[in-house]
PDB file of C-alpha atoms in Angstrom:
ATOM      1  CA  UNK A   1      70.638 131.083  63.891  1.00  0.00           C
ATOM      2  CA  UNK A   2      73.820 130.772  62.484  1.00  0.00           C
ATOM      3  CA  UNK A   3      77.250 130.530  63.861  1.00  0.00           C
ATOM      4  CA  UNK A   4      79.295 133.978  63.806  1.00  0.00           C
ATOM      5  CA  UNK A   5      82.332 132.778  66.087  1.00  0.00           C
ATOM      6  CA  UNK A   6      83.880 129.183  65.926  1.00  0.00           C
ATOM      7  CA  UNK A   7      87.512 128.777  67.754  1.00  0.00           C
ATOM      8  CA  UNK A   8      88.874 125.567  67.387  1.00  0.00           C
ATOM      9  CA  UNK A   9      91.869 124.073  69.705  1.00  0.00           C
ATOM     10  CA  UNK A  10      92.153 128.222  69.977  1.00  0.00           C
ATOM     11  CA  UNK A  11      95.355 128.534  71.907  1.00  0.00           C
ATOM     12  CA  UNK A  12      97.214 131.577  72.561  1.00  0.00           C
ATOM     13  CA  UNK A  13     101.180 131.814  74.844  1.00  0.00           C
ATOM     14  CA  UNK A  14     103.265 134.663  75.813  1.00  0.00           C
ATOM     15  CA  UNK A  15     106.386 132.943  76.817  1.00  0.00           C
ATOM     16  CA  UNK A  16     106.037 130.368  78.510  1.00  0.00           C
ATOM     17  CA  UNK A  17     102.278 132.283  79.997  1.00  0.00           C
ATOM     18  CA  UNK A  18      99.548 129.563  78.380  1.00  0.00           C
ATOM     19  CA  UNK A  19      96.679 132.571  78.541  1.00  0.00           C
ATOM     20  CA  UNK A  20      94.041 130.493  76.136  1.00  0.00           C
ATOM     21  CA  UNK A  21      95.053 126.734  76.245  1.00  0.00           C
ATOM     22  CA  UNK A  22      93.481 124.440  72.916  1.00  0.00           C
ATOM     23  CA  UNK A  23      89.812 126.289  73.332  1.00  0.00           C
ATOM     24  CA  UNK A  24      86.538 124.953  70.943  1.00  0.00           C
ATOM     25  CA  UNK A  25      83.420 127.232  71.099  1.00  0.00           C
ATOM     26  CA  UNK A  26      80.860 128.621  69.299  1.00  0.00           C
ATOM     27  CA  UNK A  27      78.552 131.704  69.373  1.00  0.00           C
ATOM     28  CA  UNK A  28      75.407 131.978  67.481  1.00  0.00           C
ATOM     29  CA  UNK A  29      74.345 135.108  66.071  1.00  0.00           C
ATOM     30  CA  UNK A  30      71.027 137.089  67.670  1.00  0.00           C
ATOM     31  CA  UNK A  31      72.579 137.197  71.425  1.00  0.00           C
ATOM     32  CA  UNK A  32      73.810 138.838  74.536  1.00  0.00           C
ATOM     33  CA  UNK A  33      76.725 136.721  75.790  1.00  0.00           C
ATOM     34  CA  UNK A  34      79.132 137.286  79.012  1.00  0.00           C
ATOM     35  CA  UNK A  35      82.064 136.050  78.320  1.00  0.00           C
ATOM     36  CA  UNK A  36      83.060 135.865  82.461  1.00  0.00           C
ATOM     37  CA  UNK A  37      85.949 135.217  84.492  1.00  0.00           C
ATOM     38  CA  UNK A  38      88.530 136.586  86.986  1.00  0.00           C
ATOM     39  CA  UNK A  39      91.020 139.225  86.043  1.00  0.00           C
ATOM     40  CA  UNK A  40      93.460 137.349  84.192  1.00  0.00           C
ATOM     41  CA  UNK A  41      91.249 134.353  83.025  1.00  0.00           C
ATOM     42  CA  UNK A  42      92.127 134.679  79.472  1.00  0.00           C
ATOM     43  CA  UNK A  43      88.690 137.332  78.252  1.00  0.00           C
ATOM     44  CA  UNK A  44      90.982 140.056  76.915  1.00  0.00           C
ATOM     45  CA  UNK A  45      93.374 137.744  75.089  1.00  0.00           C
ATOM     46  CA  UNK A  46      90.212 135.910  73.810  1.00  0.00           C
ATOM     47  CA  UNK A  47      89.036 139.661  72.358  1.00  0.00           C
ATOM     48  CA  UNK A  48      92.199 140.685  70.928  1.00  0.00           C
ATOM     49  CA  UNK A  49      92.795 137.186  68.712  1.00  0.00           C
ATOM     50  CA  UNK A  50      88.866 137.747  67.523  1.00  0.00           C
ATOM     51  CA  UNK A  51      89.531 141.627  66.316  1.00  0.00           C
ATOM     52  CA  UNK A  52      92.948 140.440  65.382  1.00  0.00           C
ATOM     53  CA  UNK A  53      95.667 142.474  67.286  1.00  0.00           C
ATOM     54  CA  UNK A  54      97.127 139.193  68.157  1.00  0.00           C
ATOM     55  CA  UNK A  55      97.986 135.903  66.503  1.00  0.00           C
ATOM     56  CA  UNK A  56      97.026 132.220  67.903  1.00  0.00           C
ATOM     57  CA  UNK A  57      99.661 130.073  68.869  1.00  0.00           C
ATOM     58  CA  UNK A  58      97.691 127.237  67.787  1.00  0.00           C
ATOM     59  CA  UNK A  59      93.957 125.921  66.751  1.00  0.00           C
ATOM     60  CA  UNK A  60      91.938 128.592  64.413  1.00  0.00           C
ATOM     61  CA  UNK A  61      89.360 131.251  64.613  1.00  0.00           C
ATOM     62  CA  UNK A  62      86.484 131.815  62.233  1.00  0.00           C
ATOM     63  CA  UNK A  63      84.276 134.989  62.546  1.00  0.00           C
ATOM     64  CA  UNK A  64      80.934 134.606  59.935  1.00  0.00           C
ATOM     65  CA  UNK A  65      83.743 131.789  58.382  1.00  0.00           C
ATOM     66  CA  UNK A  66      86.365 134.199  58.108  1.00  0.00           C
ATOM     67  CA  UNK A  67      89.853 133.968  60.284  1.00  0.00           C
ATOM     68  CA  UNK A  68      90.350 137.831  61.443  1.00  0.00           C
ATOM     69  CA  UNK A  69      91.372 140.112  58.567  1.00  0.00           C
ATOM     70  CA  UNK A  70      89.987 142.683  56.280  1.00  0.00           C
ATOM     71  CA  UNK A  71      86.420 141.215  56.256  1.00  0.00           C
ATOM     72  CA  UNK A  72      85.794 140.217  59.816  1.00  0.00           C
ATOM     73  CA  UNK A  73      87.031 143.537  60.688  1.00  0.00           C
ATOM     74  CA  UNK A  74      84.199 144.921  58.710  1.00  0.00           C
ATOM     75  CA  UNK A  75      81.572 143.129  60.756  1.00  0.00           C
ATOM     76  CA  UNK A  76      83.172 143.577  64.345  1.00  0.00           C
ATOM     77  CA  UNK A  77      82.477 146.274  66.405  1.00  0.00           C
ATOM     78  CA  UNK A  78      85.295 146.314  69.378  1.00  0.00           C
ATOM     79  CA  UNK A  79      85.696 148.528  72.450  1.00  0.00           C
ATOM     80  CA  UNK A  80      88.871 147.891  74.174  1.00  0.00           C
ATOM     81  CA  UNK A  81      89.236 147.812  78.238  1.00  0.00           C
ATOM     82  CA  UNK A  82      91.089 151.416  78.011  1.00  0.00           C
ATOM     83  CA  UNK A  83      89.674 154.351  75.673  1.00  0.00           C
ATOM     84  CA  UNK A  84      92.309 155.004  72.968  1.00  0.00           C
ATOM     85  CA  UNK A  85      90.305 158.172  71.483  1.00  0.00           C
ATOM     86  CA  UNK A  86      92.336 161.133  70.857  1.00  0.00           C
ATOM     87  CA  UNK A  87      91.555 163.317  74.096  1.00  0.00           C
ATOM     88  CA  UNK A  88      92.535 166.614  72.012  1.00  0.00           C
ATOM     89  CA  UNK A  89      89.513 165.438  69.396  1.00  0.00           C
ATOM     90  CA  UNK A  90      85.959 167.302  69.444  1.00  0.00           C
ATOM     91  CA  UNK A  91      83.266 164.474  69.974  1.00  0.00           C
ATOM     92  CA  UNK A  92      82.276 165.758  66.867  1.00  0.00           C
ATOM     93  CA  UNK A  93      85.163 164.463  65.290  1.00  0.00           C
ATOM     94  CA  UNK A  94      85.581 161.202  66.643  1.00  0.00           C
ATOM     95  CA  UNK A  95      82.623 160.430  64.969  1.00  0.00           C
ATOM     96  CA  UNK A  96      83.568 162.251  61.627  1.00  0.00           C
ATOM     97  CA  UNK A  97      86.577 159.562  61.917  1.00  0.00           C
ATOM     98  CA  UNK A  98      84.660 156.629  63.046  1.00  0.00           C
ATOM     99  CA  UNK A  99      82.268 157.427  59.885  1.00  0.00           C
ATOM    100  CA  UNK A 100      85.072 157.540  57.216  1.00  0.00           C
ATOM    101  CA  UNK A 101      86.628 154.226  58.736  1.00  0.00           C
ATOM    102  CA  UNK A 102      83.389 152.226  59.500  1.00  0.00           C
ATOM    103  CA  UNK A 103      81.288 151.736  56.079  1.00  0.00           C
ATOM    104  CA  UNK A 104      78.289 150.453  59.024  1.00  0.00           C
ATOM    105  CA  UNK A 105      79.032 153.454  61.224  1.00  0.00           C
ATOM    106  CA  UNK A 106      75.319 155.715  61.733  1.00  0.00           C
ATOM    107  CA  UNK A 107      76.055 159.124  62.276  1.00  0.00           C
ATOM    108  CA  UNK A 108      71.968 159.597  62.904  1.00  0.00           C
ATOM    109  CA  UNK A 109      72.242 157.031  65.758  1.00  0.00           C
ATOM    110  CA  UNK A 110      75.772 158.352  67.622  1.00  0.00           C
ATOM    111  CA  UNK A 111      74.200 162.312  67.229  1.00  0.00           C
ATOM    112  CA  UNK A 112      71.082 160.847  68.639  1.00  0.00           C
ATOM    113  CA  UNK A 113      72.477 158.485  71.828  1.00  0.00           C
ATOM    114  CA  UNK A 114      74.701 162.082  72.306  1.00  0.00           C
ATOM    115  CA  UNK A 115      71.783 164.288  72.681  1.00  0.00           C
ATOM    116  CA  UNK A 116      70.141 162.070  75.170  1.00  0.00           C
ATOM    117  CA  UNK A 117      72.879 162.205  77.195  1.00  0.00           C
ATOM    118  CA  UNK A 118      73.373 166.444  76.686  1.00  0.00           C
ATOM    119  CA  UNK A 119      77.119 165.621  75.243  1.00  0.00           C
ATOM    120  CA  UNK A 120      77.808 168.850  73.939  1.00  0.00           C
ATOM    121  CA  UNK A 121      79.469 167.342  70.051  1.00  0.00           C
ATOM    122  CA  UNK A 122      81.586 170.556  70.253  1.00  0.00           C
ATOM    123  CA  UNK A 123      82.903 169.193  73.657  1.00  0.00           C
ATOM    124  CA  UNK A 124      86.477 168.070  73.850  1.00  0.00           C
ATOM    125  CA  UNK A 125      87.025 164.646  74.760  1.00  0.00           C
ATOM    126  CA  UNK A 126      89.242 165.580  77.693  1.00  0.00           C
ATOM    127  CA  UNK A 127      87.317 167.202  79.116  1.00  0.00           C
ATOM    128  CA  UNK A 128      85.666 165.900  81.905  1.00  0.00           C
ATOM    129  CA  UNK A 129      85.454 167.915  84.635  1.00  0.00           C
ATOM    130  CA  UNK A 130      83.504 170.768  82.452  1.00  0.00           C
ATOM    131  CA  UNK A 131      79.942 170.734  83.875  1.00  0.00           C
ATOM    132  CA  UNK A 132      78.902 169.461  80.127  1.00  0.00           C
ATOM    133  CA  UNK A 133      81.230 166.579  80.458  1.00  0.00           C
ATOM    134  CA  UNK A 134      80.438 164.419  83.538  1.00  0.00           C
ATOM    135  CA  UNK A 135      82.687 161.670  85.116  1.00  0.00           C
ATOM    136  CA  UNK A 136      82.729 158.125  82.866  1.00  0.00           C
ATOM    137  CA  UNK A 137      81.860 160.296  79.650  1.00  0.00           C
ATOM    138  CA  UNK A 138      84.714 159.733  77.963  1.00  0.00           C
ATOM    139  CA  UNK A 139      83.822 156.115  78.387  1.00  0.00           C
ATOM    140  CA  UNK A 140      80.021 156.791  77.484  1.00  0.00           C
ATOM    141  CA  UNK A 141      81.483 158.485  74.094  1.00  0.00           C
ATOM    142  CA  UNK A 142      83.521 155.657  73.042  1.00  0.00           C
ATOM    143  CA  UNK A 143      80.470 153.263  73.790  1.00  0.00           C
ATOM    144  CA  UNK A 144      78.783 155.462  71.494  1.00  0.00           C
ATOM    145  CA  UNK A 145      80.782 154.875  69.484  1.00  0.00           C
ATOM    146  CA  UNK A 146      81.099 151.350  68.824  1.00  0.00           C
ATOM    147  CA  UNK A 147      76.803 150.841  69.265  1.00  0.00           C
ATOM    148  CA  UNK A 148      76.814 153.333  66.292  1.00  0.00           C
ATOM    149  CA  UNK A 149      77.695 150.474  64.216  1.00  0.00           C
ATOM    150  CA  UNK A 150      75.768 147.999  62.494  1.00  0.00           C
ATOM    151  CA  UNK A 151      77.795 144.932  63.027  1.00  0.00           C
ATOM    152  CA  UNK A 152      77.060 141.359  63.098  1.00  0.00           C
ATOM    153  CA  UNK A 153      79.484 141.051  66.190  1.00  0.00           C
ATOM    154  CA  UNK A 154      80.284 143.045  69.124  1.00  0.00           C
ATOM    155  CA  UNK A 155      83.207 142.675  71.414  1.00  0.00           C
ATOM    156  CA  UNK A 156      83.084 145.009  74.361  1.00  0.00           C
ATOM    157  CA  UNK A 157      85.950 144.711  76.918  1.00  0.00           C
ATOM    158  CA  UNK A 158      84.554 145.455  80.268  1.00  0.00           C
ATOM    159  CA  UNK A 159      82.680 148.492  79.393  1.00  0.00           C
ATOM    160  CA  UNK A 160      81.407 148.713  83.261  1.00  0.00           C
ATOM    161  CA  UNK A 161      84.263 148.902  84.810  1.00  0.00           C
ATOM    162  CA  UNK A 162      85.434 151.822  86.554  1.00  0.00           C
ATOM    163  CA  UNK A 163      82.490 154.101  86.178  1.00  0.00           C
ATOM    164  CA  UNK A 164      79.851 154.430  89.203  1.00  0.00           C
ATOM    165  CA  UNK A 165      76.259 152.703  89.286  1.00  0.00           C
ATOM    166  CA  UNK A 166      74.557 155.499  86.858  1.00  0.00           C
ATOM    167  CA  UNK A 167      76.804 155.344  84.498  1.00  0.00           C
ATOM    168  CA  UNK A 168      76.553 151.590  84.150  1.00  0.00           C
ATOM    169  CA  UNK A 169      73.600 151.996  84.008  1.00  0.00           C
ATOM    170  CA  UNK A 170      73.441 153.817  81.001  1.00  0.00           C
ATOM    171  CA  UNK A 171      75.945 152.313  79.313  1.00  0.00           C
ATOM    172  CA  UNK A 172      73.630 148.685  79.906  1.00  0.00           C
ATOM    173  CA  UNK A 173      70.658 150.282  78.376  1.00  0.00           C
ATOM    174  CA  UNK A 174      72.848 151.452  75.558  1.00  0.00           C
ATOM    175  CA  UNK A 175      74.079 148.515  74.602  1.00  0.00           C
ATOM    176  CA  UNK A 176      70.921 146.527  74.755  1.00  0.00           C
ATOM    177  CA  UNK A 177      68.585 149.480  72.735  1.00  0.00           C
ATOM    178  CA  UNK A 178      71.164 150.118  70.272  1.00  0.00           C
ATOM    179  CA  UNK A 179      72.226 146.648  68.210  1.00  0.00           C
ATOM    180  CA  UNK A 180      70.951 144.947  65.580  1.00  0.00           C
ATOM    181  CA  UNK A 181      68.443 141.825  66.511  1.00  0.00           C
ATOM    182  CA  UNK A 182      71.007 139.233  64.774  1.00  0.00           C
ATOM    183  CA  UNK A 183      74.032 140.646  66.000  1.00  0.00           C
ATOM    184  CA  UNK A 184      75.563 139.164  68.825  1.00  0.00           C
ATOM    185  CA  UNK A 185      77.155 140.757  71.753  1.00  0.00           C
ATOM    186  CA  UNK A 186      80.033 139.296  73.540  1.00  0.00           C
ATOM    187  CA  UNK A 187      80.121 141.359  76.999  1.00  0.00           C
ATOM    188  CA  UNK A 188      84.019 140.540  78.871  1.00  0.00           C
ATOM    189  CA  UNK A 189      83.713 141.207  82.576  1.00  0.00           C
ATOM    190  CA  UNK A 190      83.963 140.349  86.260  1.00  0.00           C
ATOM    191  CA  UNK A 191      81.595 142.308  87.384  1.00  0.00           C
ATOM    192  CA  UNK A 192      78.951 139.451  86.965  1.00  0.00           C
ATOM    193  CA  UNK A 193      75.524 140.495  89.271  1.00  0.00           C
ATOM    194  CA  UNK A 194      75.476 144.200  87.145  1.00  0.00           C
ATOM    195  CA  UNK A 195      75.377 142.358  83.780  1.00  0.00           C
ATOM    196  CA  UNK A 196      73.755 139.061  84.355  1.00  0.00           C
ATOM    197  CA  UNK A 197      69.691 140.488  83.818  1.00  0.00           C
ATOM    198  CA  UNK A 198      70.696 141.426  80.034  1.00  0.00           C
ATOM    199  CA  UNK A 199      72.665 138.079  79.387  1.00  0.00           C
ATOM    200  CA  UNK A 200      70.769 135.616  77.228  1.00  0.00           C
ATOM    201  CA  UNK A 201      73.668 132.845  77.244  1.00  0.00           C
ATOM    202  CA  UNK A 202      77.470 132.750  79.456  1.00  0.00           C
ATOM    203  CA  UNK A 203      80.702 131.154  79.180  1.00  0.00           C
ATOM    204  CA  UNK A 204      83.114 130.947  82.117  1.00  0.00           C
ATOM    205  CA  UNK A 205      86.881 131.013  81.487  1.00  0.00           C
ATOM    206  CA  UNK A 206      89.341 130.424  84.096  1.00  0.00           C
ATOM    207  CA  UNK A 207      92.879 130.087  83.626  1.00  0.00           C
ATOM    208  CA  UNK A 208      92.948 130.011  80.048  1.00  0.00           C
ATOM    209  CA  UNK A 209      90.071 126.728  79.789  1.00  0.00           C
ATOM    210  CA  UNK A 210      86.801 127.308  78.995  1.00  0.00           C
ATOM    211  CA  UNK A 211      84.246 125.954  82.297  1.00  0.00           C
ATOM    212  CA  UNK A 212      81.183 126.120  81.453  1.00  0.00           C
ATOM    213  CA  UNK A 213      78.832 127.543  78.489  1.00  0.00           C
ATOM    214  CA  UNK A 214      74.927 127.825  79.221  1.00  0.00           C
ATOM    215  CA  UNK A 215      71.636 129.308  78.535  1.00  0.00           C
ATOM    216  CA  UNK A 216      71.120 132.041  81.468  1.00  0.00           C
ATOM    217  CA  UNK A 217      67.488 130.707  81.441  1.00  0.00           C
ATOM    218  CA  UNK A 218      68.627 126.917  81.956  1.00  0.00           C
ATOM    219  CA  UNK A 219      71.010 128.391  85.212  1.00  0.00           C
ATOM    220  CA  UNK A 220      67.490 130.780  86.995  1.00  0.00           C
ATOM    221  CA  UNK A 221      65.150 127.219  86.310  1.00  0.00           C
ATOM    222  CA  UNK A 222      66.888 124.004  86.162  1.00  0.00           C
ATOM    223  CA  UNK A 223      69.743 124.997  88.493  1.00  0.00           C
ATOM    224  CA  UNK A 224      67.876 127.255  90.793  1.00  0.00           C
ATOM    225  CA  UNK A 225      70.945 129.701  91.398  1.00  0.00           C
ATOM    226  CA  UNK A 226      71.398 133.304  89.614  1.00  0.00           C
ATOM    227  CA  UNK A 227      74.730 133.515  87.334  1.00  0.00           C
ATOM    228  CA  UNK A 228      76.157 135.134  89.963  1.00  0.00           C
ATOM    229  CA  UNK A 229      76.386 132.352  92.650  1.00  0.00           C
ATOM    230  CA  UNK A 230      76.805 129.993  90.199  1.00  0.00           C
ATOM    231  CA  UNK A 231      79.606 132.231  89.688  1.00  0.00           C
ATOM    232  CA  UNK A 232      80.976 132.142  92.890  1.00  0.00           C
ATOM    233  CA  UNK A 233      80.972 128.830  93.188  1.00  0.00           C
ATOM    234  CA  UNK A 234      82.811 127.586  90.325  1.00  0.00           C
ATOM    235  CA  UNK A 235      85.827 130.084  91.386  1.00  0.00           C
ATOM    236  CA  UNK A 236      85.173 130.197  94.941  1.00  0.00           C
ATOM    237  CA  UNK A 237      84.721 133.661  94.880  1.00  0.00           C
TER     238      UNK A 237
END
């Protein structure tokens, strides 16, 4: 396995607030990794730094050996915490936009996922109350677009927050069934019990510091705990 992401003494400040404080972290390819921590712990800041949406205050960040920029964006597929889709668009128009913008976008994969959900590609994204578009479908459509890229690193920021349990099951199933075996998926969430069964590795982040990085199997078998139990101990939930 190769290193897909490396942070060296990475820091980020917003004015006087220290969002990330001198973190050093490396992630390998071919893994599903949970970036776990309570709200405000620095998860979204780290993901935005990875995607070049923020500049670090200090330290270095490398994605497949490159700093965030044009080359890294070619191999990183990003699902933000809030949807950015134009709700007046048809689903088919959003697919065409992604296909035009990303060389690694697989249109057939996107169409297949839409068909499995019985989502009409001619429906407009805003039609959330239409019979053909159930609650949470906007989030599912955006996830389909993100997972239809053949990327090397997927950054998913709170992909299951704000959707019902049935939608969560679909989202997690979509994640594990639609990525390349040598790719890495980084999932940011505070809903530990919902995601721990699909994770290979976890990174706990607290107040801008990495407080734990470990394999899920090691936590279960050597410590005799679930990730959720360990999370609650570390963060005193």
